[in-house]
């Protein structure tokens, strides 16, 4: 099979019908053969569904204690949705190949579903956008925080108050980001950015031997007790610190923040606090897979799809700002 799709037309030509999509997804999910998602049994009966589902490979578990029906969608984020698998795969492709994210309006138009459905699909797919690599960051690690939301989110650095590093927190949610030089970014939505919170995140994610680069924010002032620590003082206009032959700066994490904020302003218009970590994960995985092909990104997401699905009810919850993307400018 050639999965070197260069265009969406080639993608759609390959995934031409439901049967092809199910067969493809079975090959990705069940590398060891058909497996009951309820009890992991490898013994099953084939079932012949009727009507419009007759082309969909369907099974019943042969374990007597289980005996449940299933398809390859069972136990994945595609379960329980009336939308064809073909459209789900198309949506995965669109989301993973878009450089800056994709709004539910645009996604709905491209795959042929309503905006409400696209919004839900976008959120479900975003739950798969967790970075499965979990290794510790090493070498030179830039650490910084930003605030998402509120009116001053995108205010230029030189307009921010001296000494606060632009940290005005009204109506905003703090996000802490760590980037390994030449490597991955990880992000954490936090309640605050006090020294204890930042230290905990660094301890959990960074190697003891790493050199940490931050700006002069006071919550970082004790990092040097446990790590090699270089402080870049933006207030002095000193954006790069040279020590021996190494240049230390926080430009990578700042570039990541600007991508996140461009997405916030240009694509999504609004990210609710409740879903902010998922948006950050989406932008992080896009950053971390920046050297990978579109197809590699698509495969990553498809292989990652066996997560407990979120129910629409839970997703929309009691919070009133849940469906911001319905507000279309
Ligand atoms: Zn079973």
Tab-separated table of C-alpha atoms and ligand atoms in Angstrom:
chain	number	residue	atom	x	y	z
A	1	UNK	CA	0.000	0.000	0.000
A	2	UNK	CA	1.267	3.417	-0.908
A	3	UNK	CA	0.382	6.054	1.654
A	4	UNK	CA	2.386	8.828	0.070
A	5	UNK	CA	-0.609	11.139	-0.272
A	6	UNK	CA	0.475	14.474	-1.622
A	7	UNK	CA	-2.955	15.956	-1.955
A	8	UNK	CA	-6.328	15.586	-0.357
A	9	UNK	CA	-7.627	14.206	-3.667
A	10	UNK	CA	-5.146	11.342	-3.481
A	11	UNK	CA	-6.197	10.777	0.103
A	12	UNK	CA	-9.878	10.642	-0.814
A	13	UNK	CA	-9.180	8.411	-3.821
A	14	UNK	CA	-7.585	5.876	-1.510
A	15	UNK	CA	-10.223	6.036	1.240
A	16	UNK	CA	-13.005	5.720	-1.272
A	17	UNK	CA	-15.572	3.791	0.779
A	18	UNK	CA	-16.370	2.603	4.293
A	19	UNK	CA	-15.042	-0.901	3.739
A	20	UNK	CA	-11.602	0.394	2.735
A	21	UNK	CA	-11.536	2.684	5.750
A	22	UNK	CA	-12.476	-0.081	8.192
A	23	UNK	CA	-9.897	-2.437	6.703
A	24	UNK	CA	-7.255	0.271	6.921
A	25	UNK	CA	-8.126	1.114	10.516
A	26	UNK	CA	-8.177	-2.571	11.525
A	27	UNK	CA	-4.641	-2.893	10.140
A	28	UNK	CA	-3.510	0.085	12.207
A	29	UNK	CA	-5.269	-0.797	15.436
A	30	UNK	CA	-5.110	-4.586	15.444
A	31	UNK	CA	-1.556	-5.232	14.313
A	32	UNK	CA	-1.921	-8.676	15.942
A	33	UNK	CA	-5.250	-9.534	14.358
A	34	UNK	CA	-8.853	-8.925	15.423
A	35	UNK	CA	-9.045	-8.316	19.187
A	36	UNK	CA	-12.163	-7.867	21.323
A	37	UNK	CA	-11.957	-4.312	22.714
A	38	UNK	CA	-14.061	-5.342	25.726
A	39	UNK	CA	-11.966	-8.278	27.019
A	40	UNK	CA	-8.939	-8.446	24.670
A	41	UNK	CA	-9.903	-11.969	23.527
A	42	UNK	CA	-8.550	-13.006	20.136
A	43	UNK	CA	-11.483	-15.364	19.536
A	44	UNK	CA	-14.430	-13.948	17.672
A	45	UNK	CA	-17.273	-14.673	15.267
A	46	UNK	CA	-17.852	-12.688	12.142
A	47	UNK	CA	-21.268	-11.089	12.045
A	48	UNK	CA	-23.083	-10.018	8.914
A	49	UNK	CA	-24.780	-6.705	9.568
A	50	UNK	CA	-27.816	-5.668	7.590
A	51	UNK	CA	-28.886	-2.644	5.599
A	52	UNK	CA	-26.483	0.208	5.106
A	53	UNK	CA	-23.971	-1.328	7.505
A	54	UNK	CA	-23.564	-4.532	5.517
A	55	UNK	CA	-20.109	-3.587	4.240
A	56	UNK	CA	-18.776	-2.855	7.722
A	57	UNK	CA	-16.633	-5.672	9.187
A	58	UNK	CA	-18.470	-6.627	12.381
A	59	UNK	CA	-17.717	-9.173	15.098
A	60	UNK	CA	-18.991	-10.825	18.233
A	61	UNK	CA	-16.619	-11.925	20.983
A	62	UNK	CA	-16.329	-15.715	21.315
A	63	UNK	CA	-15.366	-15.492	24.978
A	64	UNK	CA	-18.567	-16.762	26.690
A	65	UNK	CA	-18.147	-14.388	29.619
A	66	UNK	CA	-17.993	-11.454	27.249
A	67	UNK	CA	-20.070	-12.282	24.170
A	68	UNK	CA	-20.280	-8.623	23.132
A	69	UNK	CA	-20.528	-7.257	19.603
A	70	UNK	CA	-17.843	-4.927	18.318
A	71	UNK	CA	-16.223	-3.308	15.303
A	72	UNK	CA	-12.820	-1.681	15.036
A	73	UNK	CA	-14.445	1.604	16.102
A	74	UNK	CA	-15.461	0.199	19.503
A	75	UNK	CA	-13.313	1.669	22.264
A	76	UNK	CA	-11.909	4.446	20.119
A	77	UNK	CA	-12.838	8.078	19.729
A	78	UNK	CA	-14.768	7.068	16.602
A	79	UNK	CA	-17.208	4.949	18.630
A	80	UNK	CA	-20.854	5.872	18.917
A	81	UNK	CA	-20.757	8.469	16.166
A	82	UNK	CA	-23.113	8.432	13.204
A	83	UNK	CA	-20.465	10.061	11.037
A	84	UNK	CA	-18.845	7.642	8.582
A	85	UNK	CA	-15.311	6.487	9.341
A	86	UNK	CA	-14.277	7.942	5.969
A	87	UNK	CA	-15.192	11.433	7.188
A	88	UNK	CA	-13.440	10.840	10.500
A	89	UNK	CA	-10.227	9.847	8.712
A	90	UNK	CA	-10.585	12.829	6.433
A	91	UNK	CA	-10.999	15.064	9.501
A	92	UNK	CA	-7.875	13.538	11.109
A	93	UNK	CA	-5.979	14.276	7.924
A	94	UNK	CA	-7.196	17.869	7.716
A	95	UNK	CA	-6.393	18.558	11.363
A	96	UNK	CA	-2.942	17.007	11.303
A	97	UNK	CA	-1.893	18.600	8.039
A	98	UNK	CA	-3.136	22.115	8.754
A	99	UNK	CA	-0.233	24.307	9.748
A	100	UNK	CA	-2.125	26.537	12.115
A	101	UNK	CA	-5.136	24.531	13.193
A	102	UNK	CA	-8.544	24.475	11.591
A	103	UNK	CA	-11.815	25.975	12.766
A	104	UNK	CA	-14.935	23.844	12.967
A	105	UNK	CA	-16.559	26.012	10.286
A	106	UNK	CA	-13.774	25.216	7.858
A	107	UNK	CA	-13.558	21.555	8.878
A	108	UNK	CA	-17.305	21.101	8.415
A	109	UNK	CA	-17.137	22.552	4.915
A	110	UNK	CA	-14.193	20.384	3.907
A	111	UNK	CA	-15.547	17.062	5.112
A	112	UNK	CA	-19.223	17.704	4.536
A	113	UNK	CA	-20.752	17.788	8.017
A	114	UNK	CA	-22.503	20.510	10.009
A	115	UNK	CA	-20.440	22.914	12.037
A	116	UNK	CA	-21.793	21.456	15.265
A	117	UNK	CA	-20.692	17.972	14.231
A	118	UNK	CA	-17.313	19.308	13.087
A	119	UNK	CA	-16.846	21.079	16.414
A	120	UNK	CA	-17.404	17.819	18.252
A	121	UNK	CA	-15.129	15.857	15.900
A	122	UNK	CA	-12.431	18.498	16.280
A	123	UNK	CA	-12.582	18.113	20.048
A	124	UNK	CA	-12.542	14.348	19.979
A	125	UNK	CA	-9.593	14.286	17.631
A	126	UNK	CA	-7.829	16.815	19.815
A	127	UNK	CA	-7.991	14.347	22.718
A	128	UNK	CA	-5.731	12.114	20.617
A	129	UNK	CA	-3.235	14.875	20.157
A	130	UNK	CA	-1.295	13.914	23.217
A	131	UNK	CA	2.373	13.440	22.773
A	132	UNK	CA	3.024	9.774	23.406
A	133	UNK	CA	6.713	10.372	23.913
A	134	UNK	CA	7.333	11.129	27.533
A	135	UNK	CA	11.062	11.275	27.791
A	136	UNK	CA	12.754	13.829	29.973
A	137	UNK	CA	14.009	17.038	28.353
A	138	UNK	CA	17.778	17.381	28.262
A	139	UNK	CA	20.567	19.690	27.163
A	140	UNK	CA	19.490	23.321	26.934
A	141	UNK	CA	15.873	23.684	28.034
A	142	UNK	CA	14.017	26.982	27.659
A	143	UNK	CA	11.246	27.523	30.197
A	144	UNK	CA	8.701	30.318	29.981
A	145	UNK	CA	5.092	31.015	30.784
A	146	UNK	CA	2.430	32.905	28.953
A	147	UNK	CA	-1.142	33.942	29.597
A	148	UNK	CA	-3.904	32.989	27.242
A	149	UNK	CA	-7.162	34.899	27.029
A	150	UNK	CA	-8.082	38.432	27.989
A	151	UNK	CA	-7.595	41.640	26.097
A	152	UNK	CA	-3.848	41.963	26.571
A	153	UNK	CA	-2.973	38.499	25.334
A	154	UNK	CA	-1.107	39.698	22.309
A	155	UNK	CA	0.360	42.915	23.575
A	156	UNK	CA	3.849	43.500	22.303
A	157	UNK	CA	6.681	42.811	24.702
A	158	UNK	CA	8.026	46.334	24.832
A	159	UNK	CA	4.618	47.627	25.874
A	160	UNK	CA	4.500	45.409	28.897
A	161	UNK	CA	5.400	46.676	32.312
A	162	UNK	CA	9.044	46.487	33.294
A	163	UNK	CA	9.736	43.960	36.042
A	164	UNK	CA	6.523	42.029	35.543
A	165	UNK	CA	7.691	40.597	32.186
A	166	UNK	CA	4.244	41.468	30.926
A	167	UNK	CA	2.545	39.235	33.400
A	168	UNK	CA	-0.863	40.727	33.826
A	169	UNK	CA	-3.122	37.920	34.882
A	170	UNK	CA	-6.624	39.360	34.831
A	171	UNK	CA	-8.986	37.086	32.882
A	172	UNK	CA	-6.114	34.962	31.639
A	173	UNK	CA	-4.962	31.421	32.182
A	174	UNK	CA	-1.281	30.710	32.713
A	175	UNK	CA	0.448	28.147	30.522
A	176	UNK	CA	3.979	26.967	31.268
A	177	UNK	CA	6.072	25.773	28.347
A	178	UNK	CA	9.403	23.930	28.165
A	179	UNK	CA	11.385	23.465	24.962
A	180	UNK	CA	14.489	21.352	24.556
A	181	UNK	CA	16.883	23.064	22.137
A	182	UNK	CA	16.414	21.264	18.810
A	183	UNK	CA	13.747	19.059	20.367
A	184	UNK	CA	10.282	18.894	21.804
A	185	UNK	CA	7.987	21.317	23.538
A	186	UNK	CA	5.700	20.377	26.428
A	187	UNK	CA	3.035	22.623	27.918
A	188	UNK	CA	1.107	22.752	31.161
A	189	UNK	CA	-1.986	24.791	31.920
A	190	UNK	CA	-1.598	25.813	35.556
A	191	UNK	CA	-3.462	27.686	38.268
A	192	UNK	CA	-0.586	30.064	38.898
A	193	UNK	CA	3.080	30.642	38.134
A	194	UNK	CA	4.556	30.742	41.600
A	195	UNK	CA	8.036	29.366	42.237
A	196	UNK	CA	6.723	26.085	43.647
A	197	UNK	CA	4.507	25.352	40.643
A	198	UNK	CA	7.258	26.105	38.135
A	199	UNK	CA	9.817	24.090	40.092
A	200	UNK	CA	7.498	21.072	40.243
A	201	UNK	CA	6.961	21.140	36.468
A	202	UNK	CA	10.695	21.465	35.846
A	203	UNK	CA	11.548	18.656	38.287
A	204	UNK	CA	9.041	16.342	36.623
A	205	UNK	CA	10.133	16.998	33.059
A	206	UNK	CA	13.749	18.065	32.909
A	207	UNK	CA	16.970	16.103	33.427
A	208	UNK	CA	19.088	17.075	36.448
A	209	UNK	CA	21.997	17.749	34.108
A	210	UNK	CA	20.117	20.167	31.840
A	211	UNK	CA	20.807	23.886	31.582
A	212	UNK	CA	17.631	25.872	32.127
A	213	UNK	CA	17.157	29.183	30.346
A	214	UNK	CA	14.471	31.578	31.550
A	215	UNK	CA	13.767	35.276	31.640
A	216	UNK	CA	14.156	37.264	34.852
A	217	UNK	CA	10.717	36.514	36.278
A	218	UNK	CA	11.159	36.169	40.024
A	219	UNK	CA	9.541	32.730	40.260
A	220	UNK	CA	12.631	31.362	38.504
A	221	UNK	CA	15.077	32.940	40.929
A	222	UNK	CA	15.720	29.747	42.922
A	223	UNK	CA	16.040	27.372	39.953
A	224	UNK	CA	19.819	27.825	40.119
A	225	UNK	CA	19.870	25.950	43.424
A	226	UNK	CA	19.095	22.688	41.651
A	227	UNK	CA	20.004	23.240	37.992
A	228	UNK	CA	22.452	25.121	35.837
A	229	UNK	CA	20.426	28.261	35.165
A	230	UNK	CA	20.919	31.067	32.666
A	231	UNK	CA	18.758	34.168	32.985
A	232	UNK	CA	18.028	36.271	29.920
A	233	UNK	CA	17.035	39.784	30.943
A	234	UNK	CA	14.552	41.090	28.422
A	235	UNK	CA	14.230	44.399	30.243
A	236	UNK	CA	17.833	45.237	29.333
A	237	UNK	CA	17.242	44.379	25.699
A	238	UNK	CA	19.630	41.457	26.211
A	239	UNK	CA	17.852	38.687	24.369
A	240	UNK	CA	20.876	36.448	23.979
A	241	UNK	CA	23.406	35.555	26.651
A	242	UNK	CA	26.753	34.221	25.433
A	243	UNK	CA	28.711	31.921	27.719
A	244	UNK	CA	31.845	30.391	26.202
A	245	UNK	CA	30.659	29.332	22.742
A	246	UNK	CA	27.042	28.780	23.711
A	247	UNK	CA	24.241	31.199	23.033
A	248	UNK	CA	21.398	31.127	25.516
A	249	UNK	CA	17.996	32.602	24.755
A	250	UNK	CA	14.301	31.810	25.028
A	251	UNK	CA	13.452	32.384	21.373
A	252	UNK	CA	12.189	28.858	20.694
A	253	UNK	CA	9.575	28.908	23.417
A	254	UNK	CA	8.636	32.462	22.432
A	255	UNK	CA	8.163	31.342	18.822
A	256	UNK	CA	5.943	28.560	20.084
A	257	UNK	CA	3.844	31.029	22.083
A	258	UNK	CA	3.387	33.192	19.028
A	259	UNK	CA	2.174	30.186	17.018
A	260	UNK	CA	-0.265	29.357	19.801
A	261	UNK	CA	-1.493	32.929	19.970
A	262	UNK	CA	-1.820	33.271	16.214
A	263	UNK	CA	-3.979	30.152	16.326
A	264	UNK	CA	-5.930	31.601	19.199
A	265	UNK	CA	-6.632	34.852	17.422
A	266	UNK	CA	-6.787	33.782	13.790
A	267	UNK	CA	-8.387	30.349	13.852
A	268	UNK	CA	-10.209	29.609	17.053
A	269	UNK	CA	-10.979	33.177	18.196
A	270	UNK	CA	-11.394	31.848	21.695
A	271	UNK	CA	-10.116	28.904	23.719
A	272	UNK	CA	-12.044	28.148	26.877
A	273	UNK	CA	-9.989	27.488	29.971
A	274	UNK	CA	-11.536	24.049	30.249
A	275	UNK	CA	-10.224	22.991	26.845
A	276	UNK	CA	-7.022	25.038	26.874
A	277	UNK	CA	-4.713	22.102	27.664
A	278	UNK	CA	-6.045	20.248	24.619
A	279	UNK	CA	-5.438	23.258	22.381
A	280	UNK	CA	-1.924	23.542	23.785
A	281	UNK	CA	-1.343	19.827	23.166
A	282	UNK	CA	-2.523	20.268	19.596
A	283	UNK	CA	-0.052	23.066	18.960
A	284	UNK	CA	2.699	21.184	20.814
A	285	UNK	CA	2.323	18.064	18.716
A	286	UNK	CA	2.305	20.176	15.575
A	287	UNK	CA	5.567	21.730	16.754
A	288	UNK	CA	7.044	18.383	17.802
A	289	UNK	CA	6.206	16.770	14.489
A	290	UNK	CA	7.389	19.740	12.443
A	291	UNK	CA	9.985	17.621	10.630
A	292	UNK	CA	7.565	14.766	9.922
A	293	UNK	CA	5.536	14.343	6.753
A	294	UNK	CA	1.786	14.915	6.623
A	295	UNK	CA	1.279	11.184	6.318
A	296	UNK	CA	3.429	10.443	9.390
A	297	UNK	CA	1.331	12.896	11.388
A	298	UNK	CA	-1.872	11.326	10.175
A	299	UNK	CA	-0.648	7.862	11.175
A	300	UNK	CA	0.372	9.088	14.583
A	301	UNK	CA	-3.137	10.270	15.302
A	302	UNK	CA	-4.853	7.183	13.916
A	303	UNK	CA	-2.644	4.851	15.945
A	304	UNK	CA	-3.351	6.932	19.002
A	305	UNK	CA	-7.124	6.751	18.716
A	306	UNK	CA	-7.866	4.071	21.312
A	307	UNK	CA	-8.568	6.359	24.194
A	308	UNK	CA	-11.664	6.501	26.349
A	309	UNK	CA	-14.022	8.565	24.286
A	310	UNK	CA	-15.517	11.662	25.745
A	311	UNK	CA	-19.236	11.797	25.684
A	312	UNK	CA	-20.851	14.850	24.164
A	313	UNK	CA	-22.520	15.605	27.495
A	314	UNK	CA	-19.189	15.646	29.330
A	315	UNK	CA	-17.517	17.619	26.591
A	316	UNK	CA	-20.120	20.344	26.615
A	317	UNK	CA	-20.487	20.284	30.402
A	318	UNK	CA	-22.170	22.921	32.507
A	319	UNK	CA	-19.792	25.750	31.582
A	320	UNK	CA	-21.444	28.357	29.433
A	321	UNK	CA	-18.528	29.240	27.174
A	322	UNK	CA	-18.424	25.808	25.680
A	323	UNK	CA	-19.028	26.380	22.012
A	324	UNK	CA	-17.120	29.512	21.183
A	325	UNK	CA	-16.659	28.592	17.587
A	326	UNK	CA	-20.341	29.071	16.896
A	327	UNK	CA	-19.643	32.756	17.128
A	328	UNK	CA	-18.494	33.327	13.593
A	329	UNK	CA	-17.221	36.735	12.645
B	1	LIG	ZN1	-14.708	-9.954	24.552
